[in-house]
Amino acid sequence: MSAARQLVMLMIVGLCAWPSLAQDAAAPVSPPTSQTFGADTVYFNVLNTGFLTPEVARSYGITRGKDKFLVNVSVRHASDGTSEPIRATVSGSSSDLIHRTPLNFREVIEQDAIYYIAELSIDGKQETRDFRLRVNTATRPQPYDIQFNKTLHIEN
């Protein structure tokens, strides 16, 4: 399997399967990984770059590390019972309790996928981060504003 295909599969699994990993009803609720705005759905996820193989990370210029994370955003437009990826302009920021840091997204276009990735690092073993995303598409004049919190852990 090509490195590009591996990254797409990892992103899809991360976006789609993460909510289903809850162990029991008492487990904390996972943060949302998508928001729907009319016919558009914005998918977003944050994952540790250690989950990427060295080959995939190298092919996309991603720095792997226990303290390094990847923010992934994609947009799909529903029409006539189907859904297709659409291009967007994505900007955003992440903050801990003290500092807000801009996220620099870059576009990745592959066979049947368009997504936007940004890298970030954390200082502690565990940090809860606030993410704010602004997604602009040609399908709507106003941007989609998304805010979510995610606790990031440095893997041992």
mmCIF file with all atom_site columns, N, CA, C and O in Angstrom, residues 35 37 42-46 71-74 89-94 100 103 105 118 130-136 143-148:
data_model
loop_
_atom_site.group_PDB
_atom_site.id
_atom_site.type_symbol
_atom_site.label_atom_id
_atom_site.label_alt_id
_atom_site.label_comp_id
_atom_site.label_asym_id
_atom_site.label_entity_id
_atom_site.label_seq_id
_atom_site.pdbx_PDB_ins_code
_atom_site.Cartn_x
_atom_site.Cartn_y
_atom_site.Cartn_z
_atom_site.occupancy
_atom_site.B_iso_or_equiv
_atom_site.pdbx_formal_charge
_atom_site.auth_seq_id
_atom_site.auth_comp_id
_atom_site.auth_asym_id
_atom_site.auth_atom_id
_atom_site.pdbx_PDB_model_num
ATOM 1   N N  . GLN A 1 35  ? -19.055 18.427 12.211 1.00 0.00 ? 35  GLN A N  1
ATOM 2   C CA . GLN A 1 35  ? -20.195 19.312 12.357 1.00 0.00 ? 35  GLN A CA 1
ATOM 3   C C  . GLN A 1 35  ? -20.809 19.486 10.976 1.00 0.00 ? 35  GLN A C  1
ATOM 4   O O  . GLN A 1 35  ? -20.082 19.664 9.988  1.00 0.00 ? 35  GLN A O  1
ATOM 5   N N  . PHE A 1 37  ? -23.278 21.579 8.429  1.00 0.00 ? 37  PHE A N  1
ATOM 6   C CA . PHE A 1 37  ? -23.821 22.900 8.140  1.00 0.00 ? 37  PHE A CA 1
ATOM 7   C C  . PHE A 1 37  ? -24.567 22.766 6.815  1.00 0.00 ? 37  PHE A C  1
ATOM 8   O O  . PHE A 1 37  ? -23.959 22.833 5.751  1.00 0.00 ? 37  PHE A O  1
ATOM 9   N N  . VAL A 1 42  ? -18.118 19.241 7.992  1.00 0.00 ? 42  VAL A N  1
ATOM 10  C CA . VAL A 1 42  ? -16.707 19.470 8.264  1.00 0.00 ? 42  VAL A CA 1
ATOM 11  C C  . VAL A 1 42  ? -16.257 18.404 9.260  1.00 0.00 ? 42  VAL A C  1
ATOM 12  O O  . VAL A 1 42  ? -16.829 18.273 10.339 1.00 0.00 ? 42  VAL A O  1
ATOM 13  N N  . TYR A 1 43  ? -15.244 17.635 8.874  1.00 0.00 ? 43  TYR A N  1
ATOM 14  C CA . TYR A 1 43  ? -14.669 16.598 9.734  1.00 0.00 ? 43  TYR A CA 1
ATOM 15  C C  . TYR A 1 43  ? -13.352 17.122 10.283 1.00 0.00 ? 43  TYR A C  1
ATOM 16  O O  . TYR A 1 43  ? -12.568 17.749 9.560  1.00 0.00 ? 43  TYR A O  1
ATOM 17  N N  . PHE A 1 44  ? -13.076 16.840 11.560 1.00 0.00 ? 44  PHE A N  1
ATOM 18  C CA . PHE A 1 44  ? -11.845 17.314 12.169 1.00 0.00 ? 44  PHE A CA 1
ATOM 19  C C  . PHE A 1 44  ? -11.383 16.311 13.211 1.00 0.00 ? 44  PHE A C  1
ATOM 20  O O  . PHE A 1 44  ? -12.189 15.624 13.834 1.00 0.00 ? 44  PHE A O  1
ATOM 21  N N  . ASN A 1 45  ? -10.072 16.225 13.350 1.00 0.00 ? 45  ASN A N  1
ATOM 22  C CA . ASN A 1 45  ? -9.494  15.292 14.301 1.00 0.00 ? 45  ASN A CA 1
ATOM 23  C C  . ASN A 1 45  ? -8.091  15.755 14.651 1.00 0.00 ? 45  ASN A C  1
ATOM 24  O O  . ASN A 1 45  ? -7.445  16.464 13.868 1.00 0.00 ? 45  ASN A O  1
ATOM 25  N N  . VAL A 1 46  ? -7.610  15.337 15.819 1.00 0.00 ? 46  VAL A N  1
ATOM 26  C CA . VAL A 1 46  ? -6.244  15.610 16.246 1.00 0.00 ? 46  VAL A CA 1
ATOM 27  C C  . VAL A 1 46  ? -5.641  14.272 16.647 1.00 0.00 ? 46  VAL A C  1
ATOM 28  O O  . VAL A 1 46  ? -6.239  13.521 17.413 1.00 0.00 ? 46  VAL A O  1
ATOM 29  N N  . VAL A 1 71  ? -3.364  18.102 13.230 1.00 0.00 ? 71  VAL A N  1
ATOM 30  C CA . VAL A 1 71  ? -4.772  18.480 13.136 1.00 0.00 ? 71  VAL A CA 1
ATOM 31  C C  . VAL A 1 71  ? -5.181  18.224 11.693 1.00 0.00 ? 71  VAL A C  1
ATOM 32  O O  . VAL A 1 71  ? -4.515  18.686 10.764 1.00 0.00 ? 71  VAL A O  1
ATOM 33  N N  . ASN A 1 72  ? -6.254  17.471 11.515 1.00 0.00 ? 72  ASN A N  1
ATOM 34  C CA . ASN A 1 72  ? -6.733  17.100 10.187 1.00 0.00 ? 72  ASN A CA 1
ATOM 35  C C  . ASN A 1 72  ? -8.160  17.612 10.009 1.00 0.00 ? 72  ASN A C  1
ATOM 36  O O  . ASN A 1 72  ? -9.010  17.391 10.872 1.00 0.00 ? 72  ASN A O  1
ATOM 37  N N  . VAL A 1 73  ? -8.407  18.303 8.891  1.00 0.00 ? 73  VAL A N  1
ATOM 38  C CA . VAL A 1 73  ? -9.730  18.846 8.595  1.00 0.00 ? 73  VAL A CA 1
ATOM 39  C C  . VAL A 1 73  ? -10.090 18.493 7.164  1.00 0.00 ? 73  VAL A C  1
ATOM 40  O O  . VAL A 1 73  ? -9.243  18.589 6.267  1.00 0.00 ? 73  VAL A O  1
ATOM 41  N N  . SER A 1 74  ? -11.323 18.069 6.948  1.00 0.00 ? 74  SER A N  1
ATOM 42  C CA . SER A 1 74  ? -11.815 17.841 5.588  1.00 0.00 ? 74  SER A CA 1
ATOM 43  C C  . SER A 1 74  ? -13.276 18.256 5.519  1.00 0.00 ? 74  SER A C  1
ATOM 44  O O  . SER A 1 74  ? -13.964 18.318 6.536  1.00 0.00 ? 74  SER A O  1
ATOM 45  N N  . THR A 1 89  ? -10.742 26.802 2.473  1.00 0.00 ? 89  THR A N  1
ATOM 46  C CA . THR A 1 89  ? -9.640  27.537 3.070  1.00 0.00 ? 89  THR A CA 1
ATOM 47  C C  . THR A 1 89  ? -9.812  27.356 4.571  1.00 0.00 ? 89  THR A C  1
ATOM 48  O O  . THR A 1 89  ? -10.864 27.671 5.118  1.00 0.00 ? 89  THR A O  1
ATOM 49  N N  . VAL A 1 90  ? -8.784  26.797 5.205  1.00 0.00 ? 90  VAL A N  1
ATOM 50  C CA . VAL A 1 90  ? -8.887  26.472 6.629  1.00 0.00 ? 90  VAL A CA 1
ATOM 51  C C  . VAL A 1 90  ? -7.850  27.286 7.396  1.00 0.00 ? 90  VAL A C  1
ATOM 52  O O  . VAL A 1 90  ? -6.672  27.321 7.028  1.00 0.00 ? 90  VAL A O  1
ATOM 53  N N  . SER A 1 91  ? -8.304  27.933 8.446  1.00 0.00 ? 91  SER A N  1
ATOM 54  C CA . SER A 1 91  ? -7.403  28.622 9.363  1.00 0.00 ? 91  SER A CA 1
ATOM 55  C C  . SER A 1 91  ? -7.840  28.262 10.775 1.00 0.00 ? 91  SER A C  1
ATOM 56  O O  . SER A 1 91  ? -8.920  27.721 10.984 1.00 0.00 ? 91  SER A O  1
ATOM 57  N N  . GLY A 1 92  ? -6.987  28.545 11.729 1.00 0.00 ? 92  GLY A N  1
ATOM 58  C CA . GLY A 1 92  ? -7.379  28.229 13.089 1.00 0.00 ? 92  GLY A CA 1
ATOM 59  C C  . GLY A 1 92  ? -6.265  28.465 14.075 1.00 0.00 ? 92  GLY A C  1
ATOM 60  O O  . GLY A 1 92  ? -5.172  28.927 13.725 1.00 0.00 ? 92  GLY A O  1
ATOM 61  N N  . SER A 1 93  ? -6.568  28.117 15.311 1.00 0.00 ? 93  SER A N  1
ATOM 62  C CA . SER A 1 93  ? -5.594  28.273 16.385 1.00 0.00 ? 93  SER A CA 1
ATOM 63  C C  . SER A 1 93  ? -5.857  27.225 17.448 1.00 0.00 ? 93  SER A C  1
ATOM 64  O O  . SER A 1 93  ? -6.916  26.606 17.490 1.00 0.00 ? 93  SER A O  1
ATOM 65  N N  . SER A 1 94  ? -4.860  27.066 18.301 1.00 0.00 ? 94  SER A N  1
ATOM 66  C CA . SER A 1 94  ? -4.954  26.149 19.430 1.00 0.00 ? 94  SER A CA 1
ATOM 67  C C  . SER A 1 94  ? -4.418  26.875 20.648 1.00 0.00 ? 94  SER A C  1
ATOM 68  O O  . SER A 1 94  ? -3.488  27.684 20.533 1.00 0.00 ? 94  SER A O  1
ATOM 69  N N  . ARG A 1 100 ? -2.313  31.277 22.961 1.00 0.00 ? 100 ARG A N  1
ATOM 70  C CA . ARG A 1 100 ? -3.048  30.889 21.749 1.00 0.00 ? 100 ARG A CA 1
ATOM 71  C C  . ARG A 1 100 ? -2.039  30.906 20.609 1.00 0.00 ? 100 ARG A C  1
ATOM 72  O O  . ARG A 1 100 ? -1.344  31.889 20.388 1.00 0.00 ? 100 ARG A O  1
ATOM 73  N N  . LEU A 1 103 ? -2.531  27.939 13.868 1.00 0.00 ? 103 LEU A N  1
ATOM 74  C CA . LEU A 1 103 ? -2.271  26.688 13.163 1.00 0.00 ? 103 LEU A CA 1
ATOM 75  C C  . LEU A 1 103 ? -2.103  27.016 11.685 1.00 0.00 ? 103 LEU A C  1
ATOM 76  O O  . LEU A 1 103 ? -2.916  27.738 11.111 1.00 0.00 ? 103 LEU A O  1
ATOM 77  N N  . PHE A 1 105 ? -2.349  25.577 8.230  1.00 0.00 ? 105 PHE A N  1
ATOM 78  C CA . PHE A 1 105 ? -2.876  24.440 7.481  1.00 0.00 ? 105 PHE A CA 1
ATOM 79  C C  . PHE A 1 105 ? -2.327  24.430 6.062  1.00 0.00 ? 105 PHE A C  1
ATOM 80  O O  . PHE A 1 105 ? -2.138  25.480 5.455  1.00 0.00 ? 105 PHE A O  1
ATOM 81  N N  . ALA A 1 118 ? -2.341  20.520 9.836  1.00 0.00 ? 118 ALA A N  1
ATOM 82  C CA . ALA A 1 118 ? -1.479  21.454 10.547 1.00 0.00 ? 118 ALA A CA 1
ATOM 83  C C  . ALA A 1 118 ? -0.817  20.694 11.682 1.00 0.00 ? 118 ALA A C  1
ATOM 84  O O  . ALA A 1 118 ? -1.422  19.793 12.270 1.00 0.00 ? 118 ALA A O  1
ATOM 85  N N  . ASP A 1 130 ? -7.722  23.971 23.506 1.00 0.00 ? 130 ASP A N  1
ATOM 86  C CA . ASP A 1 130 ? -8.902  24.544 22.875 1.00 0.00 ? 130 ASP A CA 1
ATOM 87  C C  . ASP A 1 130 ? -8.544  24.784 21.411 1.00 0.00 ? 130 ASP A C  1
ATOM 88  O O  . ASP A 1 130 ? -7.520  25.415 21.118 1.00 0.00 ? 130 ASP A O  1
ATOM 89  N N  . PHE A 1 131 ? -9.354  24.261 20.504 1.00 0.00 ? 131 PHE A N  1
ATOM 90  C CA . PHE A 1 131 ? -9.130  24.442 19.071 1.00 0.00 ? 131 PHE A CA 1
ATOM 91  C C  . PHE A 1 131 ? -10.249 25.307 18.510 1.00 0.00 ? 131 PHE A C  1
ATOM 92  O O  . PHE A 1 131 ? -11.425 25.091 18.817 1.00 0.00 ? 131 PHE A O  1
ATOM 93  N N  . ARG A 1 132 ? -9.880  26.269 17.690 1.00 0.00 ? 132 ARG A N  1
ATOM 94  C CA . ARG A 1 132 ? -10.850 27.116 16.994 1.00 0.00 ? 132 ARG A CA 1
ATOM 95  C C  . ARG A 1 132 ? -10.498 27.085 15.517 1.00 0.00 ? 132 ARG A C  1
ATOM 96  O O  . ARG A 1 132 ? -9.373  27.438 15.142 1.00 0.00 ? 132 ARG A O  1
ATOM 97  N N  . LEU A 1 133 ? -11.452 26.662 14.724 1.00 0.00 ? 133 LEU A N  1
ATOM 98  C CA . LEU A 1 133 ? -11.240 26.527 13.284 1.00 0.00 ? 133 LEU A CA 1
ATOM 99  C C  . LEU A 1 133 ? -12.206 27.435 12.536 1.00 0.00 ? 133 LEU A C  1
ATOM 100 O O  . LEU A 1 133 ? -13.352 27.613 12.953 1.00 0.00 ? 133 LEU A O  1
ATOM 101 N N  . ARG A 1 134 ? -11.743 27.963 11.423 1.00 0.00 ? 134 ARG A N  1
ATOM 102 C CA . ARG A 1 134 ? -12.588 28.738 10.511 1.00 0.00 ? 134 ARG A CA 1
ATOM 103 C C  . ARG A 1 134 ? -12.399 28.117 9.135  1.00 0.00 ? 134 ARG A C  1
ATOM 104 O O  . ARG A 1 134 ? -11.287 28.038 8.621  1.00 0.00 ? 134 ARG A O  1
ATOM 105 N N  . VAL A 1 135 ? -13.520 27.644 8.581  1.00 0.00 ? 135 VAL A N  1
ATOM 106 C CA . VAL A 1 135 ? -13.493 26.920 7.307  1.00 0.00 ? 135 VAL A CA 1
ATOM 107 C C  . VAL A 1 135 ? -14.349 27.678 6.303  1.00 0.00 ? 135 VAL A C  1
ATOM 108 O O  . VAL A 1 135 ? -15.544 27.884 6.527  1.00 0.00 ? 135 VAL A O  1
ATOM 109 N N  . ASN A 1 136 ? -13.733 28.100 5.215  1.00 0.00 ? 136 ASN A N  1
ATOM 110 C CA . ASN A 1 136 ? -14.440 28.801 4.142  1.00 0.00 ? 136 ASN A CA 1
ATOM 111 C C  . ASN A 1 136 ? -14.546 27.884 2.938  1.00 0.00 ? 136 ASN A C  1
ATOM 112 O O  . ASN A 1 136 ? -13.553 27.261 2.544  1.00 0.00 ? 136 ASN A O  1
ATOM 113 N N  . PRO A 1 143 ? -18.111 31.865 6.711  1.00 0.00 ? 143 PRO A N  1
ATOM 114 C CA . PRO A 1 143 ? -17.275 30.735 7.121  1.00 0.00 ? 143 PRO A CA 1
ATOM 115 C C  . PRO A 1 143 ? -17.987 29.860 8.152  1.00 0.00 ? 143 PRO A C  1
ATOM 116 O O  . PRO A 1 143 ? -18.912 30.297 8.827  1.00 0.00 ? 143 PRO A O  1
ATOM 117 N N  . TYR A 1 144 ? -17.543 28.626 8.236  1.00 0.00 ? 144 TYR A N  1
ATOM 118 C CA . TYR A 1 144 ? -17.995 27.718 9.288  1.00 0.00 ? 144 TYR A CA 1
ATOM 119 C C  . TYR A 1 144 ? -17.022 27.878 10.452 1.00 0.00 ? 144 TYR A C  1
ATOM 120 O O  . TYR A 1 144 ? -15.820 27.708 10.286 1.00 0.00 ? 144 TYR A O  1
ATOM 121 N N  . ASP A 1 145 ? -17.536 28.227 11.616 1.00 0.00 ? 145 ASP A N  1
ATOM 122 C CA . ASP A 1 145 ? -16.704 28.368 12.806 1.00 0.00 ? 145 ASP A CA 1
ATOM 123 C C  . ASP A 1 145 ? -16.916 27.155 13.695 1.00 0.00 ? 145 ASP A C  1
ATOM 124 O O  . ASP A 1 145 ? -18.051 26.812 14.031 1.00 0.00 ? 145 ASP A O  1
ATOM 125 N N  . ILE A 1 146 ? -15.822 26.525 14.063 1.00 0.00 ? 146 ILE A N  1
ATOM 126 C CA . ILE A 1 146 ? -15.863 25.300 14.868 1.00 0.00 ? 146 ILE A CA 1
ATOM 127 C C  . ILE A 1 146 ? -14.947 25.489 16.063 1.00 0.00 ? 146 ILE A C  1
ATOM 128 O O  . ILE A 1 146 ? -13.826 25.977 15.925 1.00 0.00 ? 146 ILE A O  1
ATOM 129 N N  . GLN A 1 147 ? -15.433 25.101 17.229 1.00 0.00 ? 147 GLN A N  1
ATOM 130 C CA . GLN A 1 147 ? -14.608 25.146 18.428 1.00 0.00 ? 147 GLN A CA 1
ATOM 131 C C  . GLN A 1 147 ? -14.772 23.822 19.162 1.00 0.00 ? 147 GLN A C  1
ATOM 132 O O  . GLN A 1 147 ? -15.886 23.317 19.309 1.00 0.00 ? 147 GLN A O  1
ATOM 133 N N  . PHE A 1 148 ? -13.644 23.240 19.602 1.00 0.00 ? 148 PHE A N  1
ATOM 134 C CA . PHE A 1 148 ? -13.692 22.011 20.377 1.00 0.00 ? 148 PHE A CA 1
ATOM 135 C C  . PHE A 1 148 ? -12.475 21.936 21.277 1.00 0.00 ? 148 PHE A C  1
ATOM 136 O O  . PHE A 1 148 ? -11.473 22.613 21.050 1.00 0.00 ? 148 PHE A O  1
#
